[in-house]
Coordinates of C-alpha atoms in Angstrom, one line a residue:
Chain A
M1 CA 3.7 -25.4 -61.2
L2 CA 7.1 -25.5 -59.5
H3 CA 8.1 -23.2 -62.3
L4 CA 5.3 -20.7 -61.4
L5 CA 6.4 -20.7 -57.8
A6 CA 10.0 -20.3 -58.6
S7 CA 9.4 -17.3 -60.9
H8 CA 7.8 -15.1 -58.2
A9 CA 9.0 -11.6 -57.9
S10 CA 7.2 -8.7 -56.3
V11 CA 5.5 -6.3 -58.8
R12 CA 5.4 -2.7 -57.8
K13 CA 4.2 -1.1 -61.1
Y14 CA 0.9 -2.1 -62.6
K15 CA -1.0 -1.4 -65.8
D16 CA -4.1 0.8 -65.5
E17 CA -6.4 -2.2 -65.9
P18 CA -9.2 -3.0 -63.3
I19 CA -9.8 -6.3 -61.7
S20 CA -13.5 -7.2 -61.4
D21 CA -15.2 -8.1 -58.1
E22 CA -15.9 -11.5 -59.7
T23 CA -12.3 -12.2 -60.4
L24 CA -11.3 -11.0 -56.9
H25 CA -13.9 -13.2 -55.3
D26 CA -12.7 -16.2 -57.4
L27 CA -9.2 -15.7 -56.2
I28 CA -10.2 -15.4 -52.6
R29 CA -12.5 -18.4 -52.7
A30 CA -9.6 -20.5 -54.0
A31 CA -7.3 -19.1 -51.4
Q32 CA -9.7 -19.9 -48.6
H33 CA -9.0 -23.6 -49.2
A34 CA -5.7 -23.2 -47.4
A35 CA -5.4 -25.3 -44.3
T36 CA -6.8 -23.6 -41.2
S37 CA -6.1 -24.6 -37.6
H38 CA -9.2 -26.5 -36.3
F39 CA -11.2 -24.8 -39.1
V40 CA -11.1 -21.5 -37.2
Q41 CA -10.5 -19.4 -40.5
A42 CA -9.2 -16.6 -38.3
Y43 CA -8.7 -13.9 -41.0
S44 CA -10.3 -11.1 -42.8
I45 CA -9.4 -9.1 -45.9
V46 CA -10.2 -5.4 -46.3
D47 CA -10.5 -4.3 -49.9
V48 CA -9.7 -0.6 -50.0
T49 CA -11.6 0.9 -53.0
D50 CA -12.4 4.4 -51.7
Q51 CA -9.9 6.9 -53.2
D52 CA -9.5 8.9 -50.0
K53 CA -8.9 5.8 -48.0
R54 CA -6.5 4.5 -50.6
D55 CA -4.5 7.7 -50.5
K56 CA -4.4 7.6 -46.7
L57 CA -3.4 3.9 -46.6
A58 CA -0.6 4.7 -49.0
E59 CA 0.7 7.5 -46.9
L60 CA 0.4 5.6 -43.6
S61 CA 2.1 2.5 -45.1
R62 CA 4.8 4.7 -46.7
N63 CA 4.1 2.9 -50.0
P64 CA 2.5 5.7 -52.1
V65 CA 3.2 4.6 -55.7
Q66 CA 2.1 0.9 -55.6
I67 CA -0.9 1.2 -53.4
I68 CA -2.3 4.1 -55.4
G69 CA -1.5 2.5 -58.7
A70 CA -2.6 -1.1 -58.1
A71 CA -5.9 -2.4 -59.4
R72 CA -6.6 -3.6 -55.8
A73 CA -5.1 -2.7 -52.5
L74 CA -6.0 -5.3 -49.8
V75 CA -5.2 -5.5 -46.1
F76 CA -4.9 -8.9 -44.6
C77 CA -5.9 -9.1 -41.0
A78 CA -5.6 -11.6 -38.2
D79 CA -9.1 -11.9 -37.0
L80 CA -10.5 -13.5 -33.8
K81 CA -13.5 -11.1 -33.8
R82 CA -15.7 -13.4 -35.9
L83 CA -14.9 -16.2 -33.5
D84 CA -15.9 -14.0 -30.6
Y85 CA -19.2 -13.5 -32.3
A86 CA -19.6 -17.2 -32.9
A87 CA -18.9 -18.0 -29.2
K88 CA -21.3 -15.3 -27.9
K89 CA -24.0 -16.7 -30.1
H90 CA -23.8 -19.8 -28.0
G91 CA -23.4 -18.0 -24.7
K92 CA -19.7 -18.6 -24.5
T93 CA -16.5 -16.5 -24.5
I94 CA -13.3 -17.3 -26.3
E95 CA -9.8 -16.8 -24.8
A96 CA -8.7 -14.5 -27.6
G97 CA -5.8 -13.1 -25.7
T98 CA -3.5 -16.2 -25.5
T99 CA -0.2 -16.3 -27.4
E100 CA -1.4 -19.6 -28.9
N101 CA -4.5 -17.9 -30.5
F102 CA -2.3 -15.0 -31.7
M103 CA 0.0 -17.5 -33.5
V104 CA -3.0 -19.4 -34.9
S105 CA -4.5 -16.3 -36.4
V106 CA -1.3 -15.0 -37.8
I107 CA -0.4 -18.4 -39.4
D108 CA -4.0 -18.8 -40.7
T109 CA -3.8 -15.4 -42.3
A110 CA -0.4 -16.0 -43.9
L111 CA -1.5 -19.3 -45.4
L112 CA -4.6 -17.7 -46.9
A113 CA -2.5 -14.9 -48.3
Q114 CA 0.1 -17.1 -49.9
N115 CA -2.7 -19.2 -51.5
F116 CA -4.2 -16.0 -52.8
V117 CA -0.8 -15.0 -54.3
I118 CA -0.4 -18.3 -56.1
A119 CA -4.0 -18.0 -57.4
A120 CA -3.4 -14.5 -58.6
E121 CA 0.0 -15.3 -60.2
S122 CA -1.4 -18.3 -61.9
K123 CA -3.8 -16.0 -63.7
G124 CA -1.0 -13.7 -64.8
Y125 CA -1.5 -11.0 -62.1
G126 CA 1.3 -9.5 -60.1
I127 CA 1.3 -8.9 -56.4
C128 CA 3.4 -7.2 -53.7
Y129 CA 3.2 -7.8 -50.0
I130 CA 3.1 -4.5 -48.1
G131 CA 4.7 -5.0 -44.7
G132 CA 4.5 -1.3 -44.5
V133 CA 1.0 -1.4 -43.0
R134 CA 2.8 -2.3 -39.8
N135 CA 4.5 1.2 -40.0
N136 CA 1.2 2.7 -38.6
P137 CA -1.0 -0.1 -37.5
E138 CA -3.1 2.0 -35.1
P139 CA -4.1 4.7 -37.6
I140 CA -4.6 2.1 -40.2
S141 CA -6.9 0.1 -37.9
E142 CA -8.9 3.3 -37.3
L143 CA -9.0 4.0 -41.0
L144 CA -10.5 0.6 -41.7
G145 CA -12.7 0.4 -38.6
L146 CA -11.0 -2.7 -37.3
P147 CA -12.5 -3.7 -33.9
D148 CA -10.6 -5.3 -31.1
H149 CA -9.3 -8.8 -31.9
V150 CA -8.5 -7.8 -35.5
I151 CA -5.1 -6.5 -36.5
P152 CA -3.6 -5.6 -39.9
L153 CA -0.7 -8.0 -40.6
F154 CA 0.3 -6.9 -44.1
G155 CA -1.1 -5.3 -47.2
L156 CA -1.2 -6.8 -50.7
T157 CA -1.3 -5.0 -53.9
L158 CA -2.7 -6.7 -57.0
G159 CA -2.8 -5.8 -60.6
V160 CA -1.7 -6.5 -64.2
P161 CA 2.1 -6.3 -64.1
D162 CA 3.8 -3.4 -65.9
E163 CA 7.2 -4.6 -65.1
A164 CA 9.0 -7.9 -64.8
N165 CA 11.4 -8.0 -61.9
E166 CA 14.3 -10.4 -61.6
V167 CA 14.0 -13.3 -59.2
K168 CA 16.3 -13.0 -56.3
P169 CA 18.5 -16.1 -55.5
R170 CA 17.3 -17.6 -52.2
L171 CA 19.4 -19.3 -49.6
P172 CA 20.6 -22.7 -50.7
V173 CA 18.2 -25.4 -49.5
E174 CA 21.0 -26.8 -47.3
A175 CA 20.9 -23.6 -45.3
I176 CA 17.3 -23.9 -44.2
L177 CA 16.9 -27.7 -44.2
H178 CA 18.2 -29.6 -41.2
T179 CA 18.1 -33.4 -40.8
N180 CA 17.0 -34.6 -37.4
E181 CA 19.0 -31.9 -35.5
Y182 CA 19.3 -28.2 -36.0
D183 CA 22.8 -27.6 -37.4
E184 CA 24.3 -24.1 -37.0
V185 CA 27.9 -25.2 -37.6
K186 CA 27.2 -25.3 -41.4
Y187 CA 26.2 -21.6 -41.5
E188 CA 29.8 -20.4 -41.7
Q189 CA 30.6 -22.0 -45.0
I190 CA 27.1 -21.9 -46.6
L191 CA 26.5 -18.2 -45.8
S192 CA 29.9 -17.2 -47.0
E193 CA 29.2 -18.8 -50.4
Y194 CA 25.7 -17.3 -50.4
D195 CA 27.2 -13.9 -49.8
D196 CA 29.1 -14.3 -53.0
V197 CA 26.0 -15.3 -54.9
I198 CA 24.1 -12.2 -53.6
R199 CA 27.0 -9.9 -54.2
A200 CA 27.1 -11.0 -57.8
Y201 CA 23.3 -10.7 -58.1
Y202 CA 23.2 -7.1 -56.8
A203 CA 26.2 -6.1 -58.9
N204 CA 24.7 -7.5 -62.1
R205 CA 20.9 -6.9 -61.9
S206 CA 19.4 -4.5 -64.4
T207 CA 18.2 -1.9 -61.8
N208 CA 19.0 -0.8 -58.3
N209 CA 22.5 -2.1 -58.3
K210 CA 24.2 -2.2 -54.9
S211 CA 27.1 -3.8 -53.1
G212 CA 27.4 -6.2 -50.2
G213 CA 26.3 -9.7 -49.5
W214 CA 23.3 -11.2 -47.7
T215 CA 24.8 -11.4 -44.2
E216 CA 26.0 -7.7 -44.4
G217 CA 22.6 -6.5 -45.5
M218 CA 20.9 -8.5 -42.7
A219 CA 23.3 -7.2 -40.1
D220 CA 22.7 -3.6 -41.2
Y221 CA 18.9 -4.0 -41.4
L222 CA 18.2 -5.9 -38.3
S223 CA 20.7 -4.2 -35.9
K224 CA 18.5 -1.1 -36.0
P225 CA 15.4 -1.1 -33.7
R226 CA 12.3 -1.4 -35.9
R227 CA 8.6 -1.0 -35.0
A228 CA 9.3 -1.0 -31.3
Y229 CA 5.7 -0.1 -30.6
M230 CA 4.4 -3.4 -32.0
M231 CA 3.9 -5.3 -28.7
D232 CA 1.9 -2.3 -27.2
F233 CA -0.2 -2.1 -30.4
V234 CA -0.9 -5.9 -30.5
K235 CA -1.8 -5.9 -26.8
S236 CA -4.1 -2.9 -27.2
K237 CA -6.1 -4.9 -29.6
G238 CA -6.7 -7.7 -27.2
F239 CA -4.0 -10.1 -28.4
L240 CA -1.0 -11.4 -26.4
Q241 CA -2.6 -10.8 -23.0
K242 CA -1.1 -14.0 -21.7
Chain B
M1 CA -4.6 -23.8 -60.8
L2 CA -7.5 -22.4 -58.9
H3 CA -8.9 -25.9 -59.1
L4 CA -5.8 -27.4 -57.5
L5 CA -6.0 -24.9 -54.6
A6 CA -9.8 -25.5 -54.1
S7 CA -9.4 -29.2 -54.0
H8 CA -7.1 -29.2 -50.9
A9 CA -7.9 -31.6 -48.1
S10 CA -5.6 -32.8 -45.4
V11 CA -4.2 -36.3 -46.0
R12 CA -3.6 -38.4 -42.9
K13 CA -3.1 -41.8 -44.5
Y14 CA -0.2 -42.4 -46.8
K15 CA 1.0 -45.2 -49.1
D16 CA 4.2 -46.9 -48.1
E17 CA 6.2 -45.1 -50.8
P18 CA 9.3 -43.0 -50.1
I19 CA 10.0 -39.5 -51.3
S20 CA 13.6 -39.0 -52.5
D21 CA 15.9 -36.2 -51.1
E22 CA 16.0 -34.8 -54.6
T23 CA 12.2 -34.5 -54.8
L24 CA 12.1 -33.0 -51.3
H25 CA 14.8 -30.5 -52.2
D26 CA 13.0 -29.5 -55.4
L27 CA 9.8 -28.8 -53.5
I28 CA 11.6 -26.7 -50.9
R29 CA 13.6 -24.8 -53.5
A30 CA 10.3 -23.8 -55.2
A31 CA 8.7 -23.0 -51.9
Q32 CA 11.6 -20.7 -50.9
H33 CA 10.5 -18.3 -53.6
A34 CA 7.6 -17.1 -51.4
A35 CA 7.9 -13.5 -50.5
T36 CA 10.0 -12.8 -47.4
S37 CA 10.1 -9.6 -45.4
H38 CA 13.1 -7.6 -46.4
F39 CA 14.7 -10.8 -47.7
V40 CA 15.3 -12.1 -44.1
Q41 CA 14.2 -15.7 -44.9
A42 CA 13.5 -16.3 -41.2
Y43 CA 12.7 -20.0 -41.3
S44 CA 14.1 -23.5 -41.0
I45 CA 12.7 -26.9 -41.7
V46 CA 13.8 -30.0 -39.7
D47 CA 13.3 -33.2 -41.6
V48 CA 12.9 -36.0 -39.1
T49 CA 14.2 -39.2 -40.7
D50 CA 15.5 -41.0 -37.6
Q51 CA 13.0 -43.6 -36.5
D52 CA 13.4 -43.0 -32.7
K53 CA 13.0 -39.3 -33.2
R54 CA 10.1 -39.8 -35.5
D55 CA 8.3 -42.0 -32.8
K56 CA 9.1 -39.4 -30.1
L57 CA 7.9 -36.5 -32.3
A58 CA 4.7 -38.5 -33.0
E59 CA 4.1 -39.1 -29.3
L60 CA 4.9 -35.5 -28.3
S61 CA 2.6 -34.1 -31.0
R62 CA -0.1 -36.6 -30.2
N63 CA -0.3 -37.5 -33.9
P64 CA 1.0 -41.0 -33.8
V65 CA -0.4 -42.5 -37.0
Q66 CA 0.3 -39.9 -39.6
I67 CA 3.7 -38.8 -38.4
I68 CA 5.0 -42.4 -38.3
G69 CA 3.3 -43.4 -41.6
A70 CA 4.2 -40.5 -43.7
A71 CA 7.1 -40.5 -46.2
R72 CA 8.4 -37.3 -44.6
A73 CA 7.7 -35.6 -41.3
L74 CA 8.9 -32.0 -41.3
V75 CA 8.9 -29.4 -38.6
F76 CA 8.6 -25.8 -39.8
C77 CA 10.4 -23.4 -37.5
A78 CA 10.4 -19.6 -37.1
D79 CA 14.2 -18.9 -37.2
L80 CA 16.0 -15.7 -36.2
K81 CA 19.2 -17.7 -35.3
R82 CA 20.7 -17.6 -38.8
L83 CA 20.2 -13.8 -38.8
D84 CA 21.9 -13.6 -35.4
Y85 CA 24.8 -15.4 -37.0
A86 CA 24.8 -13.1 -40.0
A87 CA 24.8 -10.0 -37.8
K88 CA 27.6 -11.3 -35.5
K89 CA 29.7 -12.0 -38.6
H90 CA 29.7 -8.2 -39.1
G91 CA 30.2 -7.3 -35.4
K92 CA 26.5 -6.4 -34.9
T93 CA 23.6 -7.8 -32.8
I94 CA 20.0 -8.1 -33.9
E95 CA 17.0 -7.2 -31.9
A96 CA 15.5 -10.7 -32.1
G97 CA 13.2 -10.1 -29.2
T98 CA 10.8 -7.6 -30.7
T99 CA 7.2 -8.5 -31.3
E100 CA 7.7 -7.2 -34.9
N101 CA 10.5 -9.7 -35.5
F102 CA 8.4 -12.5 -34.0
M103 CA 5.6 -11.6 -36.4
V104 CA 8.0 -11.4 -39.3
S105 CA 9.5 -14.8 -38.6
V106 CA 6.1 -16.5 -38.1
I107 CA 4.6 -14.9 -41.3
D108 CA 7.8 -15.8 -43.3
T109 CA 7.6 -19.4 -42.2
A110 CA 3.9 -19.7 -43.0
L111 CA 4.3 -18.3 -46.5
L112 CA 7.2 -20.8 -47.1
A113 CA 5.0 -23.6 -45.8
Q114 CA 2.0 -22.8 -47.9
N115 CA 4.2 -22.5 -51.1
F116 CA 5.7 -25.9 -50.1
V117 CA 2.2 -27.4 -49.8
I118 CA 1.1 -26.1 -53.2
A119 CA 4.3 -27.4 -54.8
A120 CA 3.7 -30.8 -53.2
E121 CA 0.1 -31.1 -54.1
S122 CA 0.8 -30.0 -57.7
K123 CA 3.0 -33.1 -57.9
G124 CA 0.2 -35.4 -56.5
Y125 CA 1.5 -35.6 -53.0
G126 CA -0.7 -35.2 -49.9
I127 CA 0.1 -33.2 -46.8
C128 CA -1.2 -32.5 -43.4
Y129 CA -0.3 -29.6 -41.2
I130 CA 0.5 -30.7 -37.6
G131 CA -0.4 -27.9 -35.2
G132 CA 0.2 -30.6 -32.5
V133 CA 3.9 -29.8 -32.4
R134 CA 2.7 -26.9 -30.3
N135 CA 1.4 -29.4 -27.7
N136 CA 4.9 -30.0 -26.4
P137 CA 7.1 -27.3 -27.9
E138 CA 9.8 -27.4 -25.3
P139 CA 10.5 -31.2 -25.5
I140 CA 10.2 -31.0 -29.2
S141 CA 12.8 -28.2 -29.3
E142 CA 15.1 -30.4 -27.2
L143 CA 14.5 -33.4 -29.4
L144 CA 15.5 -31.4 -32.5
G145 CA 18.3 -29.4 -30.9
L146 CA 16.6 -26.1 -31.6
P147 CA 18.7 -23.2 -30.2
D148 CA 17.4 -19.9 -28.9
H149 CA 15.6 -17.8 -31.5
V150 CA 14.2 -20.9 -33.2
I151 CA 10.8 -22.2 -32.4
P152 CA 8.7 -25.0 -33.9
L153 CA 5.5 -23.5 -35.4
F154 CA 3.9 -26.6 -36.9
G155 CA 4.7 -29.9 -38.4
L156 CA 3.9 -31.1 -41.9
T157 CA 3.6 -34.7 -43.0
L158 CA 4.1 -35.5 -46.7
G159 CA 3.5 -38.6 -48.7
V160 CA 1.6 -40.3 -51.5
P161 CA -2.1 -40.2 -50.5
D162 CA -3.8 -43.4 -49.5
E163 CA -7.2 -41.6 -49.0
A164 CA -9.1 -38.8 -50.6
N165 CA -10.8 -36.6 -48.1
E166 CA -13.8 -34.4 -48.9
V167 CA -13.2 -30.7 -49.2
K168 CA -14.8 -28.8 -46.3
P169 CA -17.0 -25.8 -47.3
R170 CA -15.2 -22.6 -46.3
L171 CA -16.9 -19.4 -45.1
P172 CA -18.6 -17.5 -47.9
V173 CA -16.3 -14.9 -49.3
E174 CA -18.6 -12.2 -48.0
A175 CA -17.8 -13.3 -44.5
I176 CA -14.1 -12.6 -44.8
L177 CA -14.0 -9.8 -47.3
H178 CA -14.8 -6.3 -46.2
T179 CA -14.9 -3.2 -48.4
N180 CA -13.2 -0.1 -47.0
E181 CA -14.5 -0.7 -43.5
Y182 CA -14.7 -3.8 -41.3
D183 CA -18.4 -4.8 -41.1
E184 CA -19.4 -7.1 -38.2
V185 CA -23.1 -6.4 -38.6
K186 CA -23.3 -8.8 -41.5
Y187 CA -22.1 -11.8 -39.4
E188 CA -25.5 -12.5 -37.9
Q189 CA -27.1 -13.5 -41.2
I190 CA -24.0 -14.9 -43.0
L191 CA -22.9 -17.1 -40.1
S192 CA -26.4 -18.4 -39.6
E193 CA -26.6 -19.5 -43.2
Y194 CA -23.1 -20.9 -43.0
D195 CA -24.1 -22.9 -40.0
D196 CA -26.7 -24.6 -42.1
V197 CA -24.1 -25.4 -44.8
I198 CA -21.7 -26.9 -42.3
R199 CA -24.5 -28.9 -40.5
A200 CA -25.5 -30.4 -43.9
Y201 CA -21.8 -31.2 -44.7
Y202 CA -21.2 -32.9 -41.3
A203 CA -24.4 -34.9 -41.5
N204 CA -23.7 -36.1 -45.1
R205 CA -20.0 -36.7 -45.3
S206 CA -18.9 -40.2 -45.8
T207 CA -16.9 -40.6 -42.6
N208 CA -16.8 -39.0 -39.1
N209 CA -20.4 -37.7 -39.2
K210 CA -21.3 -35.2 -36.5
S211 CA -23.9 -32.6 -35.7
G212 CA -23.7 -28.9 -35.1
G213 CA -22.8 -25.9 -37.2
W214 CA -19.6 -23.9 -37.5
T215 CA -20.4 -21.3 -34.8
E216 CA -21.3 -24.0 -32.3
G217 CA -18.1 -25.9 -33.0
M218 CA -16.0 -22.8 -32.6
A219 CA -17.7 -21.8 -29.4
D220 CA -17.0 -25.2 -27.9
Y221 CA -13.5 -25.4 -29.1
L222 CA -12.3 -21.9 -28.3
S223 CA -14.0 -21.4 -24.9
K224 CA -11.6 -24.0 -23.4
P225 CA -8.2 -22.7 -22.5
R226 CA -5.6 -24.2 -24.9
R227 CA -1.8 -24.2 -24.8
A228 CA -1.7 -21.7 -21.9
Y229 CA 2.1 -22.2 -21.6
M230 CA 2.7 -20.7 -25.1
M231 CA 3.8 -17.2 -24.0
D232 CA 6.2 -18.6 -21.5
F233 CA 7.7 -21.0 -24.0
V234 CA 8.0 -18.4 -26.7
K235 CA 9.7 -15.9 -24.3
S236 CA 12.0 -18.6 -23.1
K237 CA 13.4 -18.9 -26.6
G238 CA 14.2 -15.3 -26.8
F239 CA 11.1 -14.1 -28.7
L240 CA 8.5 -11.5 -27.5
Q241 CA 10.8 -9.8 -25.1
K242 CA 9.4 -6.5 -25.9

């Protein structure tokens, strides 16, 4: 099982083989057993099967190839709408707009998604998370008819793999694990060594060779402003009001 | 594998058996292979081994029994600090305060955590997520020396189970899966049926019997304001600036 987890790599090229509704439902049912804060189950998945919608989603996410070529293209959404409905049924209203509820729904959705990924990979399927749905969250919300209190967090493509990507070396466990107190002093040495590991990985992998270590890549990537509209979008959907 | 996922239940009572650093590191290493947005790996885990800190964490989280009695008490944190460090190393600064980066770090951390949970459960360990660390995020951040751009999202206790809890029936897959368009019309019937399922579950389970269905429980729980300080806390740590 640890071997399955440790062999994860995103799959962006899939065989032209369908995945049945029955299989998809089995994977989702298993995934739903992820922990959920106070049993709120604050998530929805939109399965995009319509070809026009699929094409549009691919364009809006800027992920044409994999979204169009995957057996399934799913959009995972943080969802407080169903809970709104539940409260109204009993003459109550929920405080959907708190930062706490935003965090709960985002975390709930991510736990569900990762369980789904493990379920799928254990059956031999490949997946790729599509953060690109956050490139155009407003048009994608319209495309999928998402009401207030539902926002797309990421897409996920699913299919029978037609490629086997190499596994990227992660940060050493010492870099992310702290004992009793957060320790940033250790970063200098650990990240310098990790840069060497990543440089060697990028130089030697079979495709898409590039230069530079991890810290350099992160510095380049994160110093540019990205998705600056996100707070406005999230607020417009009724989250993060207070 | 689907069976392992579907048999998850939180474990709050553990045997007095330690878990070695080697085992903990193996579980974390496997977990780190979860997908991570643009390879940012925006998370840290604090392993609380010091008895005084453990007691304090238990008190602040309002989870005395399980945090004190677990083999390990971990705090999972969204972390942009390491990326700050990486950028500075190359004379750059990152835009840590965007809502996009907040979402990325929260999602990254949750994917890591759920992979960790599956790794642990596949080895026979039990876990419980502790959302209670968000009851006192500021004092807990001080306790663990968390710098700016690091916030505690949830705790996780880990140990050899000394109880086997029943698995709670989740929403039917039709309630969370939408095809092409979000469909809220279906909630009336589906949630009414699900209320019956949950009522029967609560009435018949072996411990902690209670009455009421799912929608009623959600209405009660979510209509009360909870953790209203969260936005101020998150902003005070340098997240959600814009």
